[in-house]
Amino acid sequence: KGTTENMLKCFTDGAVELYFDNTKKFETHSAGVKVSDGNLYLDRDDAKVVLGASDDLQIYHSSNNNYVDIASGQQLYFRVGGSGNTKFYVQSGGAQFIGSLYGDDNNKIELGDSQDLKIYHDGSDSKIVNSTGSLDINGSGNINIGLTGENGVKVRPNNAVELYFDNSKKFETTDLGAQITGELSLTTHLKLLDQQKVVCGNGEDLKLWHDGT
């Protein structure tokens, strides 16, 4: 072309540089090698970027899928700002995130082979949708459902189930049956079987029942 261009530069006790059309694309340096001003291409399926003394980490494309493989017993960390800021990691037992897991409105967490359980927020309300079997909520301690800092429904293990109104207990189960705090208002009638009683008074002074005859 009548002009001088770089293709290969070798520096004594220093780097080796490779150029394309006078633009540096690859160079060696004291810590290893560097690809400059472009991409690193592996133009064959199943060609891998292999890292580690025992090929512990492998990154590659195969057919229509992309893979990141780690050696058995090792972990793959995703970090922000370097060491000490792990946000997500994968290991043989599964995966774990550290911090918050964010999703926009109507983006769902879907669990089960057929996405049987879905958890999401639709922009106005939060939803838990179960399409197979029962939805069980279990625990070894109390289970509370209500406004933050207040009780609505409280389930005590091997004990009572309590119902509240504005954080004030109004109904609870007992080993003998149930107990109401306040008034019981009926829209139709109270139905009891024969020999079952309505008992009133601190000393059970008044009893109402039908004996079957």
PDB file of C-alpha atoms in Angstrom:
ATOM      1  CA  LYS A   1       0.000   0.000   0.000  1.00  0.00           C
ATOM      2  CA  GLY A   2       3.007   2.227   0.193  1.00  0.00           C
ATOM      3  CA  THR A   3       2.512   2.688   3.938  1.00  0.00           C
ATOM      4  CA  THR A   4       4.066   0.963   6.926  1.00  0.00           C
ATOM      5  CA  GLU A   5       1.793  -1.223   9.083  1.00  0.00           C
ATOM      6  CA  ASN A   6       2.365  -3.424  12.079  1.00  0.00           C
ATOM      7  CA  MET A   7       1.716  -7.170  11.914  1.00  0.00           C
ATOM      8  CA  LEU A   8       4.009  -8.591  14.598  1.00  0.00           C
ATOM      9  CA  LYS A   9       6.019  -6.802  17.273  1.00  0.00           C
ATOM     10  CA  CYS A  10       8.481  -8.494  19.620  1.00  0.00           C
ATOM     11  CA  PHE A  11       9.992  -6.568  22.530  1.00  0.00           C
ATOM     12  CA  THR A  12      13.178  -7.664  24.282  1.00  0.00           C
ATOM     13  CA  ASP A  13      12.333  -8.967  27.751  1.00  0.00           C
ATOM     14  CA  GLY A  14       8.765  -7.866  27.089  1.00  0.00           C
ATOM     15  CA  ALA A  15       5.606  -8.457  25.116  1.00  0.00           C
ATOM     16  CA  VAL A  16       4.820 -10.034  21.786  1.00  0.00           C
ATOM     17  CA  GLU A  17       2.016  -8.258  19.894  1.00  0.00           C
ATOM     18  CA  LEU A  18      -0.107  -9.498  16.982  1.00  0.00           C
ATOM     19  CA  TYR A  19      -2.004  -7.110  14.685  1.00  0.00           C
ATOM     20  CA  PHE A  20      -4.839  -7.207  12.161  1.00  0.00           C
ATOM     21  CA  ASP A  21      -4.883  -4.419   9.597  1.00  0.00           C
ATOM     22  CA  ASN A  22      -2.530  -2.420  11.816  1.00  0.00           C
ATOM     23  CA  THR A  23      -4.767  -2.794  14.888  1.00  0.00           C
ATOM     24  CA  LYS A  24      -3.376  -4.704  17.862  1.00  0.00           C
ATOM     25  CA  LYS A  25      -5.532  -7.748  18.659  1.00  0.00           C
ATOM     26  CA  PHE A  26      -3.368  -9.943  20.900  1.00  0.00           C
ATOM     27  CA  GLU A  27      -0.428  -9.459  23.211  1.00  0.00           C
ATOM     28  CA  THR A  28       1.534 -11.282  25.885  1.00  0.00           C
ATOM     29  CA  HIS A  29       2.365  -9.677  29.195  1.00  0.00           C
ATOM     30  CA  SER A  30       3.914 -10.626  32.526  1.00  0.00           C
ATOM     31  CA  ALA A  31       0.629 -12.001  33.924  1.00  0.00           C
ATOM     32  CA  GLY A  32      -0.336 -13.985  30.794  1.00  0.00           C
ATOM     33  CA  VAL A  33      -1.973 -12.912  27.529  1.00  0.00           C
ATOM     34  CA  LYS A  34      -4.523 -10.285  26.552  1.00  0.00           C
ATOM     35  CA  VAL A  35      -6.997  -9.990  23.674  1.00  0.00           C
ATOM     36  CA  SER A  36      -7.223  -6.324  22.684  1.00  0.00           C
ATOM     37  CA  ASP A  37      -9.886  -4.457  20.715  1.00  0.00           C
ATOM     38  CA  GLY A  38     -12.068  -7.433  19.808  1.00  0.00           C
ATOM     39  CA  ASN A  39     -13.404 -10.846  20.725  1.00  0.00           C
ATOM     40  CA  LEU A  40     -11.941 -14.268  21.330  1.00  0.00           C
ATOM     41  CA  TYR A  41     -13.589 -16.683  18.901  1.00  0.00           C
ATOM     42  CA  LEU A  42     -13.860 -20.474  19.164  1.00  0.00           C
ATOM     43  CA  ASP A  43     -15.642 -21.213  15.903  1.00  0.00           C
ATOM     44  CA  ARG A  44     -16.417 -24.889  16.496  1.00  0.00           C
ATOM     45  CA  ASP A  45     -19.163 -26.458  18.637  1.00  0.00           C
ATOM     46  CA  ASP A  46     -17.768 -28.169  21.726  1.00  0.00           C
ATOM     47  CA  ALA A  47     -14.543 -26.154  21.570  1.00  0.00           C
ATOM     48  CA  LYS A  48     -13.901 -25.144  25.178  1.00  0.00           C
ATOM     49  CA  VAL A  49     -12.279 -22.502  27.279  1.00  0.00           C
ATOM     50  CA  VAL A  50     -10.625 -24.750  29.858  1.00  0.00           C
ATOM     51  CA  LEU A  51      -9.297 -23.345  33.143  1.00  0.00           C
ATOM     52  CA  GLY A  52      -7.497 -24.853  36.113  1.00  0.00           C
ATOM     53  CA  ALA A  53      -4.609 -27.256  36.596  1.00  0.00           C
ATOM     54  CA  SER A  54      -7.012 -30.192  36.335  1.00  0.00           C
ATOM     55  CA  ASP A  55      -9.375 -28.654  33.751  1.00  0.00           C
ATOM     56  CA  ASP A  56     -11.659 -27.701  36.671  1.00  0.00           C
ATOM     57  CA  LEU A  57     -13.725 -25.056  34.838  1.00  0.00           C
ATOM     58  CA  GLN A  58     -14.928 -25.448  31.258  1.00  0.00           C
ATOM     59  CA  ILE A  59     -17.010 -22.998  29.216  1.00  0.00           C
ATOM     60  CA  TYR A  60     -18.372 -24.002  25.815  1.00  0.00           C
ATOM     61  CA  HIS A  61     -21.200 -24.135  23.290  1.00  0.00           C
ATOM     62  CA  SER A  62     -22.641 -27.438  22.071  1.00  0.00           C
ATOM     63  CA  SER A  63     -25.315 -27.579  19.392  1.00  0.00           C
ATOM     64  CA  ASN A  64     -28.105 -25.268  20.630  1.00  0.00           C
ATOM     65  CA  ASN A  65     -26.982 -25.099  24.263  1.00  0.00           C
ATOM     66  CA  ASN A  66     -24.388 -23.233  26.317  1.00  0.00           C
ATOM     67  CA  TYR A  67     -22.554 -24.819  29.247  1.00  0.00           C
ATOM     68  CA  VAL A  68     -20.399 -23.892  32.214  1.00  0.00           C
ATOM     69  CA  ASP A  69     -19.020 -27.062  33.818  1.00  0.00           C
ATOM     70  CA  ILE A  70     -17.242 -27.232  37.168  1.00  0.00           C
ATOM     71  CA  ALA A  71     -15.401 -30.163  38.694  1.00  0.00           C
ATOM     72  CA  SER A  72     -17.269 -32.323  41.193  1.00  0.00           C
ATOM     73  CA  GLY A  73     -17.047 -30.992  44.747  1.00  0.00           C
ATOM     74  CA  GLN A  74     -16.126 -27.475  43.625  1.00  0.00           C
ATOM     75  CA  GLN A  75     -18.143 -24.253  43.590  1.00  0.00           C
ATOM     76  CA  LEU A  76     -18.788 -21.590  40.951  1.00  0.00           C
ATOM     77  CA  TYR A  77     -19.055 -18.069  42.427  1.00  0.00           C
ATOM     78  CA  PHE A  78     -20.593 -14.945  40.910  1.00  0.00           C
ATOM     79  CA  ARG A  79     -19.137 -11.902  42.669  1.00  0.00           C
ATOM     80  CA  VAL A  80     -19.460  -8.123  42.580  1.00  0.00           C
ATOM     81  CA  GLY A  81     -16.353  -6.061  43.354  1.00  0.00           C
ATOM     82  CA  GLY A  82     -14.128  -9.067  43.931  1.00  0.00           C
ATOM     83  CA  SER A  83     -13.507 -11.209  47.005  1.00  0.00           C
ATOM     84  CA  GLY A  84     -16.043 -11.011  49.794  1.00  0.00           C
ATOM     85  CA  ASN A  85     -18.959  -9.873  47.611  1.00  0.00           C
ATOM     86  CA  THR A  86     -20.389 -13.191  46.432  1.00  0.00           C
ATOM     87  CA  LYS A  87     -23.984 -12.806  45.249  1.00  0.00           C
ATOM     88  CA  PHE A  88     -24.675 -16.274  43.835  1.00  0.00           C
ATOM     89  CA  TYR A  89     -22.900 -19.596  43.718  1.00  0.00           C
ATOM     90  CA  VAL A  90     -23.432 -23.113  42.392  1.00  0.00           C
ATOM     91  CA  GLN A  91     -22.270 -26.321  44.049  1.00  0.00           C
ATOM     92  CA  SER A  92     -22.981 -30.047  43.841  1.00  0.00           C
ATOM     93  CA  GLY A  93     -25.894 -29.722  46.285  1.00  0.00           C
ATOM     94  CA  GLY A  94     -27.644 -26.926  44.366  1.00  0.00           C
ATOM     95  CA  ALA A  95     -27.410 -23.144  44.141  1.00  0.00           C
ATOM     96  CA  GLN A  96     -27.591 -20.275  46.643  1.00  0.00           C
ATOM     97  CA  PHE A  97     -28.010 -16.521  46.323  1.00  0.00           C
ATOM     98  CA  ILE A  98     -26.719 -14.037  48.889  1.00  0.00           C
ATOM     99  CA  GLY A  99     -28.704 -10.830  49.188  1.00  0.00           C
ATOM    100  CA  SER A 100     -32.079 -10.209  47.568  1.00  0.00           C
ATOM    101  CA  LEU A 101     -33.672 -11.990  44.615  1.00  0.00           C
ATOM    102  CA  TYR A 102     -35.486  -9.437  42.450  1.00  0.00           C
ATOM    103  CA  GLY A 103     -38.307  -9.961  39.969  1.00  0.00           C
ATOM    104  CA  ASP A 104     -40.587  -7.480  38.210  1.00  0.00           C
ATOM    105  CA  ASP A 105     -44.387  -7.594  38.365  1.00  0.00           C
ATOM    106  CA  ASN A 106     -45.846 -10.849  37.013  1.00  0.00           C
ATOM    107  CA  ASN A 107     -42.419 -12.518  36.889  1.00  0.00           C
ATOM    108  CA  LYS A 108     -42.907 -15.819  38.690  1.00  0.00           C
ATOM    109  CA  ILE A 109     -40.937 -18.259  40.771  1.00  0.00           C
ATOM    110  CA  GLU A 110     -42.201 -21.571  39.352  1.00  0.00           C
ATOM    111  CA  LEU A 111     -41.534 -24.895  41.089  1.00  0.00           C
ATOM    112  CA  GLY A 112     -42.366 -28.494  40.233  1.00  0.00           C
ATOM    113  CA  ASP A 113     -42.017 -30.636  37.100  1.00  0.00           C
ATOM    114  CA  SER A 114     -45.144 -28.984  35.655  1.00  0.00           C
ATOM    115  CA  GLN A 115     -44.647 -25.610  37.357  1.00  0.00           C
ATOM    116  CA  ASP A 116     -47.260 -26.643  39.934  1.00  0.00           C
ATOM    117  CA  LEU A 117     -46.403 -23.901  42.438  1.00  0.00           C
ATOM    118  CA  LYS A 118     -46.115 -20.266  41.382  1.00  0.00           C
ATOM    119  CA  ILE A 119     -45.211 -17.267  43.549  1.00  0.00           C
ATOM    120  CA  TYR A 120     -45.408 -13.754  42.147  1.00  0.00           C
ATOM    121  CA  HIS A 121     -46.692 -10.168  42.462  1.00  0.00           C
ATOM    122  CA  ASP A 122     -49.106  -8.940  39.777  1.00  0.00           C
ATOM    123  CA  GLY A 123     -48.618  -5.225  40.397  1.00  0.00           C
ATOM    124  CA  SER A 124     -51.456  -4.976  42.912  1.00  0.00           C
ATOM    125  CA  ASP A 125     -51.497  -8.203  44.892  1.00  0.00           C
ATOM    126  CA  SER A 126     -49.099 -11.009  45.837  1.00  0.00           C
ATOM    127  CA  LYS A 127     -50.055 -14.499  44.714  1.00  0.00           C
ATOM    128  CA  ILE A 128     -49.267 -18.069  45.760  1.00  0.00           C
ATOM    129  CA  VAL A 129     -50.875 -20.434  43.248  1.00  0.00           C
ATOM    130  CA  ASN A 130     -50.804 -24.218  43.729  1.00  0.00           C
ATOM    131  CA  SER A 131     -52.260 -26.415  40.983  1.00  0.00           C
ATOM    132  CA  THR A 132     -51.425 -29.920  42.249  1.00  0.00           C
ATOM    133  CA  GLY A 133     -52.194 -31.586  45.585  1.00  0.00           C
ATOM    134  CA  SER A 134     -52.410 -29.534  48.778  1.00  0.00           C
ATOM    135  CA  LEU A 135     -50.550 -26.421  49.799  1.00  0.00           C
ATOM    136  CA  ASP A 136     -49.009 -27.266  53.183  1.00  0.00           C
ATOM    137  CA  ILE A 137     -47.469 -24.699  55.524  1.00  0.00           C
ATOM    138  CA  ASN A 138     -45.546 -26.538  58.238  1.00  0.00           C
ATOM    139  CA  GLY A 139     -43.179 -25.513  60.983  1.00  0.00           C
ATOM    140  CA  SER A 140     -41.887 -26.433  64.428  1.00  0.00           C
ATOM    141  CA  GLY A 141     -42.780 -23.016  65.872  1.00  0.00           C
ATOM    142  CA  ASN A 142     -45.844 -20.790  65.707  1.00  0.00           C
ATOM    143  CA  ILE A 143     -47.212 -19.978  62.255  1.00  0.00           C
ATOM    144  CA  ASN A 144     -48.595 -16.423  62.063  1.00  0.00           C
ATOM    145  CA  ILE A 145     -50.607 -14.855  59.243  1.00  0.00           C
ATOM    146  CA  GLY A 146     -51.406 -11.169  59.596  1.00  0.00           C
ATOM    147  CA  LEU A 147     -50.363  -7.557  59.171  1.00  0.00           C
ATOM    148  CA  THR A 148     -46.718  -6.919  60.017  1.00  0.00           C
ATOM    149  CA  GLY A 149     -46.475  -6.716  63.812  1.00  0.00           C
ATOM    150  CA  GLU A 150     -50.016  -8.020  64.336  1.00  0.00           C
ATOM    151  CA  ASN A 151     -51.747 -11.392  64.575  1.00  0.00           C
ATOM    152  CA  GLY A 152     -54.491 -12.503  62.224  1.00  0.00           C
ATOM    153  CA  VAL A 153     -54.319 -16.287  62.326  1.00  0.00           C
ATOM    154  CA  LYS A 154     -51.933 -18.029  64.723  1.00  0.00           C
ATOM    155  CA  VAL A 155     -51.284 -21.778  64.654  1.00  0.00           C
ATOM    156  CA  ARG A 156     -49.520 -23.170  67.714  1.00  0.00           C
ATOM    157  CA  PRO A 157     -47.887 -26.621  67.281  1.00  0.00           C
ATOM    158  CA  ASN A 158     -49.739 -29.307  69.284  1.00  0.00           C
ATOM    159  CA  ASN A 159     -51.890 -26.536  70.723  1.00  0.00           C
ATOM    160  CA  ALA A 160     -54.489 -23.945  69.754  1.00  0.00           C
ATOM    161  CA  VAL A 161     -55.471 -22.281  66.512  1.00  0.00           C
ATOM    162  CA  GLU A 162     -56.319 -18.639  67.214  1.00  0.00           C
ATOM    163  CA  LEU A 163     -58.298 -16.090  65.184  1.00  0.00           C
ATOM    164  CA  TYR A 164     -57.886 -12.352  65.756  1.00  0.00           C
ATOM    165  CA  PHE A 165     -59.725  -9.135  64.914  1.00  0.00           C
ATOM    166  CA  ASP A 166     -57.483  -6.055  64.740  1.00  0.00           C
ATOM    167  CA  ASN A 167     -54.828  -7.948  66.720  1.00  0.00           C
ATOM    168  CA  SER A 168     -57.337  -8.903  69.458  1.00  0.00           C
ATOM    169  CA  LYS A 169     -57.973 -12.631  69.930  1.00  0.00           C
ATOM    170  CA  LYS A 170     -61.626 -13.557  69.386  1.00  0.00           C
ATOM    171  CA  PHE A 171     -61.629 -17.327  68.821  1.00  0.00           C
ATOM    172  CA  GLU A 172     -59.370 -20.239  69.718  1.00  0.00           C
ATOM    173  CA  THR A 173     -59.507 -24.000  69.799  1.00  0.00           C
ATOM    174  CA  THR A 174     -58.896 -25.851  73.089  1.00  0.00           C
ATOM    175  CA  ASP A 175     -58.463 -29.438  74.167  1.00  0.00           C
ATOM    176  CA  LEU A 176     -62.196 -29.466  75.037  1.00  0.00           C
ATOM    177  CA  GLY A 177     -63.464 -27.694  71.916  1.00  0.00           C
ATOM    178  CA  ALA A 178     -63.342 -23.962  71.255  1.00  0.00           C
ATOM    179  CA  GLN A 179     -63.469 -20.691  73.162  1.00  0.00           C
ATOM    180  CA  ILE A 180     -64.890 -17.343  72.077  1.00  0.00           C
ATOM    181  CA  THR A 181     -63.774 -14.005  73.527  1.00  0.00           C
ATOM    182  CA  GLY A 182     -66.609 -11.497  73.092  1.00  0.00           C
ATOM    183  CA  GLU A 183     -69.967 -12.070  71.437  1.00  0.00           C
ATOM    184  CA  LEU A 184     -71.145 -14.793  69.049  1.00  0.00           C
ATOM    185  CA  SER A 185     -73.498 -13.424  66.401  1.00  0.00           C
ATOM    186  CA  LEU A 186     -75.490 -15.878  64.297  1.00  0.00           C
ATOM    187  CA  THR A 187     -77.279 -15.176  61.031  1.00  0.00           C
ATOM    188  CA  THR A 188     -79.373 -18.387  61.230  1.00  0.00           C
ATOM    189  CA  HIS A 189     -79.159 -20.742  64.219  1.00  0.00           C
ATOM    190  CA  LEU A 190     -76.775 -22.685  66.425  1.00  0.00           C
ATOM    191  CA  LYS A 191     -76.989 -26.428  65.779  1.00  0.00           C
ATOM    192  CA  LEU A 192     -75.955 -28.990  68.415  1.00  0.00           C
ATOM    193  CA  LEU A 193     -76.387 -32.766  68.429  1.00  0.00           C
ATOM    194  CA  ASP A 194     -78.268 -34.618  71.171  1.00  0.00           C
ATOM    195  CA  GLN A 195     -76.627 -34.373  74.599  1.00  0.00           C
ATOM    196  CA  GLN A 196     -74.388 -31.492  73.475  1.00  0.00           C
ATOM    197  CA  LYS A 197     -74.851 -28.517  75.766  1.00  0.00           C
ATOM    198  CA  VAL A 198     -74.762 -24.766  75.845  1.00  0.00           C
ATOM    199  CA  VAL A 199     -73.101 -24.026  79.198  1.00  0.00           C
ATOM    200  CA  CYS A 200     -73.222 -20.528  80.740  1.00  0.00           C
ATOM    201  CA  GLY A 201     -71.700 -18.992  83.873  1.00  0.00           C
ATOM    202  CA  ASN A 202     -68.317 -19.143  85.611  1.00  0.00           C
ATOM    203  CA  GLY A 203     -69.523 -22.170  87.546  1.00  0.00           C
ATOM    204  CA  GLU A 204     -71.394 -23.659  84.600  1.00  0.00           C
ATOM    205  CA  ASP A 205     -74.587 -22.523  86.357  1.00  0.00           C
ATOM    206  CA  LEU A 206     -76.880 -22.729  83.329  1.00  0.00           C
ATOM    207  CA  LYS A 207     -76.933 -25.630  80.887  1.00  0.00           C
ATOM    208  CA  LEU A 208     -79.165 -26.006  77.834  1.00  0.00           C
ATOM    209  CA  TRP A 209     -79.376 -29.245  75.837  1.00  0.00           C
ATOM    210  CA  HIS A 210     -81.629 -31.818  74.234  1.00  0.00           C
ATOM    211  CA  ASP A 211     -81.350 -35.420  75.468  1.00  0.00           C
ATOM    212  CA  GLY A 212     -82.721 -37.030  72.365  1.00  0.00           C
ATOM    213  CA  THR A 213     -86.287 -37.518  73.586  1.00  0.00           C
TER     214      THR A 213
END
